[in-house]
């Protein structure tokens, strides 16, 4: 188990990089997922079709395949995902701005994939709002946008906290795949590095990276439990 | 078509070799199964069981690659077969187990396999957990670049911090190149296989791929119009056979077998039918290191 102490800096570095991926991917997936959810519940059929199509494609495609498309498909299409080099943000998350695009590719894949699940989590929340609420809102002359903003979304949010949390936790675990698509030094790649190049035994290293992921996921789960209790809809 | 013919020739040669060996055996009266080894040794145990598990790679052209035939082929595989023959076990009783770099020590320590022949560089760190017989080959790390690239001439070309290089996670070449790059985070890309590195080089995300010359020569052989090597080998990578750390008798036996194979030409023959087809230099036989 010495590896956990001797190589603490390696584990910590991997943890930090994975955390960066997860924070950015969570923000991206929540935004994109919300947009897709709005599309899916909108009253305009073509927009609904776009939303449904998006969810059906990305929810049913394995993440490995999505990663493959991002890491090897985008370059083939001539894109290095440079639009993700957002000034200011890349100062904090330095990997966004480096010339190696694989951090950005992994981010794109995670966001696209997770957004489909975020959309469905939000939609399940919307479905939990009694239909009479939306009908009442419409009857007093609120537009679709106002209806969502003032009546439906505030209520649906409470019902989607728990499923959304599960989606984000799943996303954190899914981020382990990034290490196999060119993202150097994230938590999962750390394991390969320590067992492959440095010859450490597998089990202590695996325990080390498991702890890293648990540090990210367990407190998040506990936090969600508290939010749920506080925001619970009394029925 | 040409590859097919070479493969057929190689198959014929192997067959002829096998038959010749059989003939020799019957004359001397030492057919498979009738070899005798010291009681209690690994050799005796394997010979009695009449089967052996060998760890090798399935994705390394010329050394250990599992193609459409479903059987791994390459220099590592041929070397393993020479050892197995010396143990008096028929070739078809070998079970090849895929062992990517990161699990090689573990499968030896856990006894999942009896030996590992998988482009396995002998180094001190690995010797802490397992033991090596050999070396049976000395490769060297080199750099693969696009054919029209003249800016990379060797590992020193990465020192200015602008060129990006790709290798495989946890491999020796990935560790070696780290001392030549200015910033690992921005210059080094790591994948789980070299095939992905080659695609990244072709796509232009990286400027170079680095690993042992023999692997790179395999890629050049398949796509001469796109790639070339940049400069000479800059490391020495002696490939050994991995066995359990405490099993000195087995290690000595493998060392003896390798020395014999080098002396009687079967070592060179194994090379010519595998990695030698890619134009890789065999060089002179390495000296067996009985540490």
Short mmCIF file of C-alpha atoms in Angstrom, two decimals:
data_model
loop_
_atom_site.label_atom_id
_atom_site.label_comp_id
_atom_site.label_asym_id
_atom_site.label_seq_id
_atom_site.Cartn_x
_atom_site.Cartn_y
_atom_site.Cartn_z
CA UNK A 1 0.00 0.00 0.00
CA UNK A 2 3.09 2.23 0.03
CA UNK A 3 2.20 3.40 -3.43
CA UNK A 4 -0.64 5.48 -1.97
CA UNK A 5 1.84 7.46 0.12
CA UNK A 6 4.86 7.41 -2.21
CA UNK A 7 2.88 8.49 -5.22
CA UNK A 8 0.41 10.75 -3.50
CA UNK A 9 1.30 13.62 -5.84
CA UNK A 10 0.47 11.47 -8.88
CA UNK A 11 -2.92 10.52 -7.46
CA UNK A 12 -3.57 14.12 -6.48
CA UNK A 13 -2.66 15.36 -9.95
CA UNK A 14 -4.96 12.78 -11.52
CA UNK A 15 -7.73 13.75 -9.13
CA UNK A 16 -7.37 17.43 -10.00
CA UNK A 17 -7.52 16.80 -13.74
CA UNK A 18 -10.55 14.50 -13.44
CA UNK A 19 -12.23 17.13 -11.25
CA UNK A 20 -11.64 19.75 -13.96
CA UNK A 21 -13.18 17.53 -16.61
CA UNK A 22 -16.16 16.76 -14.38
CA UNK A 23 -16.88 20.35 -13.37
CA UNK A 24 -16.73 21.59 -16.95
CA UNK A 25 -18.68 18.63 -18.32
CA UNK A 26 -21.37 18.99 -15.63
CA UNK A 27 -21.86 22.67 -16.46
CA UNK A 28 -21.97 21.93 -20.19
CA UNK A 29 -24.29 18.95 -19.83
CA UNK A 30 -26.72 20.81 -17.55
CA UNK A 31 -26.96 23.72 -19.99
CA UNK A 32 -27.26 21.58 -23.12
CA UNK A 33 -29.57 19.12 -21.37
CA UNK A 34 -31.89 21.94 -20.29
CA UNK A 35 -32.01 23.25 -23.86
CA UNK A 36 -32.84 19.82 -25.22
CA UNK A 37 -35.48 19.33 -22.53
CA UNK A 38 -37.13 22.61 -23.51
CA UNK A 39 -37.10 21.42 -27.13
CA UNK A 40 -38.69 18.14 -26.15
CA UNK A 41 -41.59 19.73 -24.29
CA UNK A 42 -42.06 22.68 -26.64
CA UNK A 43 -45.39 23.01 -28.46
CA UNK A 44 -43.66 23.22 -31.89
CA UNK A 45 -43.51 19.74 -33.48
CA UNK A 46 -40.26 20.20 -35.47
CA UNK A 47 -38.44 21.40 -32.35
CA UNK A 48 -39.87 18.47 -30.42
CA UNK A 49 -38.58 16.14 -33.11
CA UNK A 50 -35.08 17.63 -32.83
CA UNK A 51 -35.10 17.13 -29.07
CA UNK A 52 -36.41 13.59 -29.32
CA UNK A 53 -33.91 12.75 -32.04
CA UNK A 54 -31.02 14.08 -29.96
CA UNK A 55 -32.00 12.04 -26.92
CA UNK A 56 -32.52 8.90 -28.93
CA UNK A 57 -29.12 9.17 -30.62
CA UNK A 58 -26.97 10.03 -27.61
CA UNK A 59 -28.80 8.02 -24.99
CA UNK A 60 -28.50 4.88 -27.06
CA UNK A 61 -24.91 5.23 -28.25
CA UNK A 62 -22.15 3.81 -26.03
CA UNK A 63 -19.95 6.51 -24.56
CA UNK A 64 -16.87 4.79 -25.96
CA UNK A 65 -18.25 5.30 -29.45
CA UNK A 66 -19.10 8.94 -28.74
CA UNK A 67 -15.53 9.40 -27.46
CA UNK A 68 -14.19 7.78 -30.62
CA UNK A 69 -16.20 10.18 -32.75
CA UNK A 70 -14.94 13.13 -30.75
CA UNK A 71 -11.27 12.08 -30.64
CA UNK A 72 -10.92 10.76 -34.18
CA UNK A 73 -13.98 12.08 -36.01
CA UNK A 74 -13.60 15.78 -35.21
CA UNK A 75 -9.97 15.91 -36.45
CA UNK A 76 -11.07 14.15 -39.63
CA UNK A 77 -13.64 16.89 -40.08
CA UNK A 78 -10.88 19.45 -39.61
CA UNK A 79 -11.87 20.65 -36.15
CA UNK A 80 -9.65 20.85 -33.10
CA UNK A 81 -12.55 22.09 -30.99
CA UNK A 82 -10.88 25.48 -30.63
CA UNK A 83 -14.22 27.12 -29.80
CA UNK A 84 -13.78 25.67 -26.29
CA UNK A 85 -10.74 27.87 -25.64
CA UNK A 86 -12.92 30.34 -23.79
CA UNK A 87 -10.82 33.30 -22.64
CA UNK A 88 -10.74 33.51 -18.88
CA UNK A 89 -12.03 29.98 -18.38
CA UNK A 90 -8.91 28.56 -20.01
CA UNK A 91 -6.82 30.43 -17.46
CA UNK A 92 -8.41 28.45 -14.65
CA UNK A 93 -8.75 25.18 -16.55
CA UNK A 94 -5.42 25.34 -18.36
CA UNK A 95 -5.98 22.16 -20.34
CA UNK A 96 -8.72 23.87 -22.32
CA UNK A 97 -6.17 26.20 -23.86
CA UNK A 98 -3.35 23.77 -24.63
CA UNK A 99 -2.51 22.79 -28.15
CA UNK A 100 -3.42 19.19 -27.44
CA UNK A 101 -7.13 19.00 -28.20
CA UNK A 102 -7.89 15.72 -26.41
CA UNK A 103 -9.08 17.34 -23.20
CA UNK A 104 -11.56 19.33 -25.27
CA UNK A 105 -12.56 16.26 -27.30
CA UNK A 106 -13.26 14.29 -24.12
CA UNK A 107 -15.26 17.20 -22.78
CA UNK A 108 -17.38 17.41 -25.91
CA UNK A 109 -18.10 13.68 -25.83
CA UNK A 110 -19.04 13.74 -22.13
CA UNK A 111 -21.28 16.78 -22.56
CA UNK A 112 -23.09 15.42 -25.62
CA UNK A 113 -23.64 12.05 -23.99
CA UNK A 114 -24.64 13.29 -20.54
CA UNK A 115 -26.95 16.00 -21.90
CA UNK A 116 -29.33 13.34 -23.20
CA UNK A 117 -29.72 11.95 -19.68
CA UNK A 118 -29.96 15.42 -18.14
CA UNK A 119 -32.78 16.16 -20.56
CA UNK A 120 -34.67 13.06 -19.53
CA UNK A 121 -34.14 13.76 -15.83
CA UNK A 122 -35.53 17.28 -16.28
CA UNK A 123 -38.41 16.00 -18.35
CA UNK A 124 -39.33 13.47 -15.68
CA UNK A 125 -39.51 16.46 -13.31
CA UNK A 126 -41.74 18.35 -15.71
CA UNK A 127 -44.01 15.33 -15.98
CA UNK A 128 -44.30 15.31 -12.22
CA UNK A 129 -45.92 18.76 -12.28
CA UNK A 130 -49.68 18.28 -12.37
CA UNK A 131 -51.02 19.08 -15.85
CA UNK A 132 -53.54 21.46 -14.32
CA UNK A 133 -50.70 23.83 -13.34
CA UNK A 134 -49.60 24.34 -16.94
CA UNK A 135 -53.18 24.55 -18.13
CA UNK A 136 -54.01 27.16 -15.52
CA UNK A 137 -50.94 29.16 -16.51
CA UNK A 138 -51.94 29.03 -20.14
CA UNK A 139 -55.51 30.02 -19.36
CA UNK A 140 -54.39 33.24 -17.69
CA UNK A 141 -52.50 34.09 -20.88
CA UNK A 142 -48.88 33.22 -20.07
CA UNK A 143 -46.73 32.40 -23.09
CA UNK A 144 -44.85 29.08 -23.35
CA UNK A 145 -41.69 30.75 -22.09
CA UNK A 146 -43.41 32.44 -19.16
CA UNK A 147 -45.25 29.24 -18.38
CA UNK A 148 -41.95 27.36 -18.12
CA UNK A 149 -40.14 30.05 -16.22
CA UNK A 150 -42.72 30.92 -13.59
CA UNK A 151 -44.86 27.83 -13.22
CA UNK A 152 -43.50 24.57 -14.54
CA UNK A 153 -39.70 24.66 -14.12
CA UNK A 154 -39.64 25.90 -10.50
CA UNK A 155 -41.86 22.97 -9.52
CA UNK A 156 -40.24 20.41 -11.78
CA UNK A 157 -36.77 21.26 -10.46
CA UNK A 158 -37.71 19.80 -7.09
CA UNK A 159 -38.74 16.51 -8.63
CA UNK A 160 -35.64 16.31 -10.82
CA UNK A 161 -32.96 16.93 -8.16
CA UNK A 162 -32.50 13.27 -7.39
CA UNK A 163 -32.44 11.90 -10.95
CA UNK A 164 -30.17 14.80 -12.00
CA UNK A 165 -27.79 13.91 -9.20
CA UNK A 166 -27.64 10.32 -10.38
CA UNK A 167 -26.88 11.53 -13.90
CA UNK A 168 -24.00 13.71 -12.71
CA UNK A 169 -22.59 10.94 -10.54
CA UNK A 170 -22.76 8.59 -13.53
CA UNK A 171 -20.97 11.26 -15.57
CA UNK A 172 -18.14 11.51 -13.04
CA UNK A 173 -17.64 7.77 -13.27
CA UNK A 174 -17.89 7.87 -17.07
CA UNK A 175 -15.12 10.45 -17.20
CA UNK A 176 -12.70 7.59 -16.46
CA UNK A 177 -12.89 6.79 -20.16
CA UNK A 178 -11.16 10.05 -21.06
CA UNK A 179 -7.82 8.61 -19.98
CA UNK A 180 -8.00 6.11 -22.81
CA UNK A 181 -8.62 8.79 -25.41
CA UNK A 182 -5.53 10.89 -25.05
CA UNK A 183 -6.21 12.81 -21.86
CA UNK A 184 -2.88 12.49 -20.08
CA UNK A 185 -2.79 12.28 -16.33
CA UNK A 186 -6.44 12.02 -15.35
CA UNK A 187 -7.33 9.69 -12.51
CA UNK A 188 -7.95 6.60 -14.63
CA UNK A 189 -4.81 7.12 -16.71
CA UNK A 190 -2.90 7.41 -13.44
CA UNK A 191 -3.63 3.76 -12.74
CA UNK A 192 -2.19 2.68 -16.09
CA UNK A 193 0.82 4.83 -15.56
CA UNK A 194 1.60 3.42 -12.11
CA UNK A 195 0.94 -0.24 -12.90
CA UNK A 196 2.30 -0.26 -16.46
CA UNK A 197 5.37 1.94 -16.40
CA UNK A 198 6.32 1.83 -12.78
CA UNK A 199 5.38 -1.76 -12.04
CA UNK A 200 3.28 -1.18 -8.92
CA UNK A 201 0.85 -3.93 -7.94
CA UNK A 202 -2.60 -3.42 -9.38
CA UNK A 203 -4.77 -3.70 -6.29
CA UNK A 204 -3.34 -0.84 -4.16
CA UNK A 205 -3.32 1.41 -7.23
CA UNK A 206 -6.92 0.49 -8.01
CA UNK A 207 -7.86 1.22 -4.40
CA UNK A 208 -6.14 4.59 -4.73
CA UNK A 209 -8.07 5.67 -7.79
CA UNK A 210 -11.30 4.30 -6.35
CA UNK A 211 -10.82 6.55 -3.34
CA UNK A 212 -10.30 9.45 -5.74
CA UNK A 213 -13.63 8.83 -7.46
CA UNK A 214 -15.43 8.23 -4.18
CA UNK A 215 -14.20 11.59 -2.88
CA UNK A 216 -16.00 13.19 -5.79
CA UNK A 217 -19.18 11.12 -5.81
CA UNK A 218 -20.04 10.32 -2.18
CA UNK A 219 -20.22 13.92 -0.89
CA UNK A 220 -22.21 14.85 -3.99
CA UNK A 221 -24.69 12.10 -3.17
CA UNK A 222 -24.93 13.27 0.46
CA UNK A 223 -25.46 16.85 -0.69
CA UNK A 224 -28.26 15.76 -2.99
CA UNK A 225 -29.96 13.93 -0.13
CA UNK A 226 -29.97 17.16 1.89
CA UNK A 227 -31.28 19.24 -1.01
CA UNK A 228 -33.99 16.68 -1.57
CA UNK A 229 -35.06 16.82 2.06
CA UNK A 230 -35.12 20.60 2.06
CA UNK A 231 -36.87 21.01 -1.25
CA UNK A 232 -39.18 18.06 -1.03
CA UNK A 233 -42.65 18.76 -2.32
CA UNK A 234 -45.18 18.06 0.38
CA UNK A 235 -47.79 15.84 -1.14
CA UNK B 1 -0.95 -10.96 -52.59
CA UNK B 2 2.72 -10.65 -51.75
CA UNK B 3 2.04 -10.88 -48.02
CA UNK B 4 0.00 -14.00 -48.61
CA UNK B 5 2.85 -15.69 -50.42
CA UNK B 6 5.31 -14.73 -47.69
CA UNK B 7 2.93 -16.05 -45.09
CA UNK B 8 2.55 -19.30 -47.02
CA UNK B 9 6.33 -19.61 -47.31
CA UNK B 10 6.69 -18.96 -43.61
CA UNK B 11 4.06 -21.58 -42.86
CA UNK B 12 5.81 -24.07 -45.10
CA UNK B 13 9.13 -23.31 -43.45
CA UNK B 14 7.63 -23.78 -39.99
CA UNK B 15 6.09 -27.05 -41.07
CA UNK B 16 9.35 -28.30 -42.56
CA UNK B 17 11.17 -27.23 -39.43
CA UNK B 18 8.66 -29.00 -37.26
CA UNK B 19 8.94 -32.19 -39.26
CA UNK B 20 12.72 -32.05 -39.19
CA UNK B 21 12.58 -31.61 -35.46
CA UNK B 22 10.27 -34.60 -35.12
CA UNK B 23 12.64 -36.72 -37.16
CA UNK B 24 15.50 -35.71 -34.90
CA UNK B 25 13.51 -36.51 -31.84
CA UNK B 26 12.62 -40.03 -32.89
CA UNK B 27 16.24 -40.80 -33.76
CA UNK B 28 17.39 -39.70 -30.35
CA UNK B 29 14.38 -41.26 -28.70
CA UNK B 30 13.39 -38.06 -26.94
CA UNK B 31 9.91 -37.35 -28.25
CA UNK B 32 7.56 -34.88 -26.68
CA UNK B 33 6.69 -35.93 -23.19
CA UNK B 34 9.74 -38.06 -22.64
CA UNK B 35 12.09 -35.28 -21.58
CA UNK B 36 13.22 -35.45 -18.01
CA UNK B 37 13.73 -32.55 -15.66
CA UNK B 38 14.72 -32.18 -12.04
CA UNK B 39 11.95 -33.32 -9.74
CA UNK B 40 9.81 -30.49 -8.40
CA UNK B 41 10.99 -27.96 -10.96
CA UNK B 42 8.65 -25.80 -13.01
CA UNK B 43 9.93 -27.56 -16.12
CA UNK B 44 8.90 -30.96 -14.78
CA UNK B 45 5.52 -29.65 -13.69
CA UNK B 46 4.81 -28.17 -17.13
CA UNK B 47 6.13 -31.22 -18.95
CA UNK B 48 3.90 -33.51 -16.89
CA UNK B 49 0.86 -31.29 -17.43
CA UNK B 50 1.61 -31.19 -21.17
CA UNK B 51 0.22 -27.71 -21.44
CA UNK B 52 1.42 -24.19 -20.82
CA UNK B 53 -0.05 -20.70 -20.58
CA UNK B 54 1.96 -17.92 -22.16
CA UNK B 55 1.30 -14.22 -21.91
CA UNK B 56 1.90 -12.18 -25.03
CA UNK B 57 0.56 -9.12 -26.77
CA UNK B 58 -2.16 -9.31 -29.37
CA UNK B 59 -1.66 -5.89 -30.93
CA UNK B 60 2.03 -5.63 -31.72
CA UNK B 61 2.78 -6.26 -35.39
CA UNK B 62 5.83 -8.45 -35.89
CA UNK B 63 6.09 -9.48 -32.24
CA UNK B 64 2.71 -10.58 -30.99
CA UNK B 65 -0.34 -9.82 -33.05
CA UNK B 66 -3.60 -11.70 -33.23
CA UNK B 67 -4.89 -11.33 -36.72
CA UNK B 68 -7.74 -12.87 -38.64
CA UNK B 69 -6.23 -16.33 -38.23
CA UNK B 70 -7.19 -16.13 -34.56
CA UNK B 71 -3.72 -17.11 -33.40
CA UNK B 72 -1.08 -14.65 -32.25
CA UNK B 73 1.88 -14.37 -34.59
CA UNK B 74 5.24 -12.73 -34.25
CA UNK B 75 8.76 -12.95 -32.91
CA UNK B 76 7.70 -13.15 -29.25
CA UNK B 77 5.36 -15.98 -30.14
CA UNK B 78 8.08 -17.86 -32.06
CA UNK B 79 10.57 -17.46 -29.20
CA UNK B 80 7.92 -18.78 -26.82
CA UNK B 81 7.37 -21.78 -29.12
CA UNK B 82 11.10 -22.56 -29.08
CA UNK B 83 11.03 -22.64 -25.27
CA UNK B 84 7.89 -24.75 -25.21
CA UNK B 85 9.41 -27.25 -27.62
CA UNK B 86 12.39 -27.59 -25.33
CA UNK B 87 9.96 -28.35 -22.49
CA UNK B 88 8.63 -31.26 -24.53
CA UNK B 89 5.16 -29.81 -24.94
CA UNK B 90 3.44 -29.86 -28.35
CA UNK B 91 2.83 -26.48 -29.96
CA UNK B 92 -0.94 -26.89 -30.05
CA UNK B 93 -1.05 -27.22 -26.26
CA UNK B 94 0.08 -23.62 -25.78
CA UNK B 95 -2.58 -21.28 -24.54
CA UNK B 96 -1.71 -17.71 -25.45
CA UNK B 97 -3.19 -15.17 -23.06
CA UNK B 98 -3.35 -11.51 -23.97
CA UNK B 99 -1.20 -9.49 -21.56
CA UNK B 100 -1.18 -5.75 -22.17
CA UNK B 101 1.76 -3.90 -20.62
CA UNK B 102 0.00 -2.92 -17.44
CA UNK B 103 -0.79 -6.42 -16.22
CA UNK B 104 2.42 -8.19 -17.11
CA UNK B 105 3.87 -8.30 -13.60
CA UNK B 106 0.54 -9.21 -12.05
CA UNK B 107 -0.14 -12.22 -14.26
CA UNK B 108 3.32 -13.58 -13.47
CA UNK B 109 3.05 -12.99 -9.71
CA UNK B 110 -0.48 -14.42 -9.58
CA UNK B 111 0.46 -17.42 -11.68
CA UNK B 112 -2.18 -16.69 -14.33
CA UNK B 113 0.48 -17.52 -16.91
CA UNK B 114 3.66 -19.60 -16.75
CA UNK B 115 5.80 -17.09 -18.61
CA UNK B 116 5.45 -13.76 -20.41
CA UNK B 117 6.98 -12.99 -23.79
CA UNK B 118 5.54 -9.62 -24.75
CA UNK B 119 8.08 -7.00 -25.93
CA UNK B 120 8.99 -6.90 -22.27
CA UNK B 121 11.88 -4.56 -21.57
CA UNK B 122 14.18 -5.76 -18.81
CA UNK B 123 14.58 -3.08 -16.16
CA UNK B 124 15.44 -2.91 -12.48
CA UNK B 125 12.06 -1.69 -11.36
CA UNK B 126 10.33 -4.71 -12.86
CA UNK B 127 13.01 -7.01 -11.45
CA UNK B 128 11.75 -6.10 -8.00
CA UNK B 129 8.59 -8.13 -8.60
CA UNK B 130 9.51 -10.69 -11.25
CA UNK B 131 12.60 -12.17 -12.90
CA UNK B 132 13.78 -11.99 -16.49
CA UNK B 133 15.45 -14.57 -18.70
CA UNK B 134 17.20 -13.28 -21.78
CA UNK B 135 17.43 -10.84 -23.43
CA UNK B 136 16.48 -12.48 -26.69
CA UNK B 137 16.36 -9.21 -28.61
CA UNK B 138 17.56 -5.68 -28.20
CA UNK B 139 15.22 -3.07 -29.60
CA UNK B 140 15.67 0.67 -29.35
CA UNK B 141 13.27 3.54 -29.02
CA UNK B 142 12.78 5.69 -32.10
CA UNK B 143 10.44 8.35 -33.45
CA UNK B 144 7.88 8.07 -36.24
CA UNK B 145 6.99 11.24 -38.15
CA UNK B 146 5.17 12.14 -41.32
CA UNK B 147 7.20 11.56 -44.43
CA UNK B 148 7.54 15.27 -45.31
CA UNK B 149 8.50 16.36 -41.79
CA UNK B 150 12.08 17.63 -41.56
CA UNK B 151 11.74 19.53 -38.29
CA UNK B 152 12.05 16.49 -36.02
CA UNK B 153 15.45 14.84 -36.12
CA UNK B 154 15.55 13.08 -32.78
CA UNK B 155 14.24 13.29 -29.21
CA UNK B 156 15.98 16.65 -28.70
CA UNK B 157 13.55 18.21 -31.16
CA UNK B 158 10.87 18.13 -28.45
CA UNK B 159 12.88 20.25 -26.03
CA UNK B 160 11.69 23.62 -27.30
CA UNK B 161 8.17 22.77 -26.19
CA UNK B 162 6.33 23.16 -29.47
CA UNK B 163 6.21 19.61 -30.86
CA UNK B 164 3.68 17.07 -29.66
CA UNK B 165 4.42 13.38 -29.32
CA UNK B 166 2.24 10.33 -28.75
CA UNK B 167 2.87 7.05 -26.98
CA UNK B 168 1.05 4.40 -24.94
CA UNK B 169 0.02 4.88 -21.32
CA UNK B 170 2.32 3.17 -18.89
CA UNK B 171 4.86 2.03 -21.47
CA UNK B 172 8.64 2.39 -21.19
CA UNK B 173 8.85 4.67 -24.27
CA UNK B 174 6.30 7.02 -22.72
CA UNK B 175 8.47 7.26 -19.60
CA UNK B 176 11.65 7.73 -21.63
CA UNK B 177 10.32 10.57 -23.76
CA UNK B 178 9.22 12.52 -20.69
CA UNK B 179 12.77 13.70 -20.05
CA UNK B 180 12.93 15.22 -23.53
CA UNK B 181 9.70 17.21 -23.46
CA UNK B 182 9.40 20.61 -21.82
CA UNK B 183 5.85 20.16 -20.56
CA UNK B 184 4.25 16.74 -20.29
CA UNK B 185 0.73 18.16 -20.08
CA UNK B 186 0.87 20.02 -23.36
CA UNK B 187 3.27 17.92 -25.41
CA UNK B 188 2.59 14.30 -24.59
CA UNK B 189 -0.52 12.39 -25.66
CA UNK B 190 -1.10 8.91 -24.34
CA UNK B 191 -3.50 6.32 -25.72
CA UNK B 192 -4.04 2.70 -24.84
CA UNK B 193 -2.74 1.42 -28.19
CA UNK B 194 -0.18 2.59 -30.74
CA UNK B 195 -2.78 2.32 -33.50
CA UNK B 196 -4.56 5.33 -32.04
CA UNK B 197 -1.26 7.23 -31.90
CA UNK B 198 -0.71 6.50 -35.57
CA UNK B 199 -4.19 7.86 -36.36
CA UNK B 200 -3.49 10.96 -34.31
CA UNK B 201 -0.25 11.48 -36.24
CA UNK B 202 -2.07 11.06 -39.52
CA UNK B 203 -4.78 13.47 -38.38
CA UNK B 204 -2.19 16.05 -37.38
CA UNK B 205 -3.03 16.28 -33.66
CA UNK B 206 0.50 15.15 -32.83
CA UNK B 207 3.80 15.61 -34.65
CA UNK B 208 5.35 12.27 -33.78
CA UNK B 209 4.82 8.82 -32.32
CA UNK B 210 7.52 7.24 -30.22
CA UNK B 211 8.11 3.64 -29.20
CA UNK B 212 10.48 0.80 -30.00
CA UNK B 213 11.80 0.88 -33.56
CA UNK B 214 10.38 -2.53 -34.45
CA UNK B 215 6.81 -1.45 -33.82
CA UNK B 216 7.28 1.73 -35.83
CA UNK B 217 8.83 -0.22 -38.70
CA UNK B 218 5.66 -2.28 -38.75
CA UNK B 219 3.62 0.87 -39.39
CA UNK B 220 6.03 2.11 -42.05
CA UNK B 221 5.84 -1.26 -43.80
CA UNK B 222 2.07 -0.88 -44.02
CA UNK B 223 2.09 2.75 -45.14
CA UNK B 224 5.41 3.76 -46.68
CA UNK B 225 3.95 6.82 -48.37
CA UNK B 226 2.98 8.50 -45.10
CA UNK B 227 5.60 7.78 -42.47
CA UNK B 228 9.32 7.61 -41.81
CA UNK B 229 11.65 7.28 -38.84
CA UNK B 230 13.32 10.42 -37.51
CA UNK B 231 16.94 9.72 -36.68
CA UNK B 232 18.49 6.77 -34.90
CA UNK B 233 17.44 4.68 -31.91
CA UNK B 234 18.09 6.63 -28.75
CA UNK B 235 17.64 3.92 -26.12
CA UNK B 236 18.43 0.26 -25.70
CA UNK B 237 15.45 -1.94 -24.88
CA UNK B 238 16.52 -5.49 -24.10
CA UNK B 239 13.47 -7.75 -24.37
CA UNK B 240 13.32 -10.55 -21.80
CA UNK B 241 11.07 -13.44 -20.84
CA UNK B 242 9.26 -12.75 -17.60
CA UNK B 243 9.00 -15.53 -15.00
CA UNK B 244 8.34 -15.75 -11.27
CA UNK B 245 10.97 -13.98 -9.24
CA UNK B 246 12.08 -16.93 -7.15
CA UNK B 247 12.10 -19.48 -9.98
CA UNK B 248 15.82 -19.43 -10.76
CA UNK B 249 15.84 -22.95 -12.20
CA UNK B 250 13.22 -22.07 -14.80
CA UNK B 251 15.07 -18.88 -15.66
CA UNK B 252 18.33 -20.79 -16.14
CA UNK B 253 16.51 -23.30 -18.33
CA UNK B 254 15.10 -20.52 -20.55
CA UNK B 255 18.49 -18.83 -20.75
CA UNK B 256 20.07 -22.14 -21.84
CA UNK B 257 17.31 -22.61 -24.42
CA UNK B 258 17.76 -19.11 -25.81
CA UNK B 259 21.53 -19.58 -26.07
CA UNK B 260 20.96 -22.83 -27.89
CA UNK B 261 18.44 -21.21 -30.24
CA UNK B 262 20.86 -18.42 -31.06
CA UNK B 263 23.65 -20.92 -31.72
CA UNK B 264 21.64 -23.30 -33.92
CA UNK B 265 19.99 -20.62 -36.05
CA UNK B 266 16.40 -21.12 -34.96
CA UNK B 267 16.52 -17.68 -33.32
CA UNK B 268 17.34 -16.03 -36.65
CA UNK B 269 14.79 -18.17 -38.46
CA UNK B 270 12.08 -17.01 -36.05
CA UNK B 271 13.04 -13.41 -36.80
CA UNK B 272 13.05 -13.81 -40.57
CA UNK B 273 9.51 -15.20 -40.53
CA UNK B 274 8.11 -12.43 -38.32
CA UNK B 275 9.43 -8.92 -37.60
CA UNK B 276 12.23 -9.46 -40.13
CA UNK B 277 9.63 -9.25 -42.87
CA UNK B 278 9.15 -5.56 -42.07
CA UNK B 279 12.77 -4.84 -42.85
CA UNK B 280 13.74 -4.55 -39.22
CA UNK B 281 17.41 -5.18 -38.48
CA UNK B 282 18.00 -8.21 -36.31
CA UNK B 283 21.53 -7.15 -35.46
CA UNK B 284 23.87 -9.39 -33.55
CA UNK B 285 22.56 -11.81 -30.96
CA UNK B 286 22.25 -10.24 -27.51
CA UNK B 287 24.32 -11.70 -24.70
CA UNK B 288 22.19 -13.61 -22.23
CA UNK B 289 22.32 -11.85 -18.90
CA UNK B 290 22.34 -14.37 -16.06
CA UNK B 291 21.99 -12.00 -13.17
#
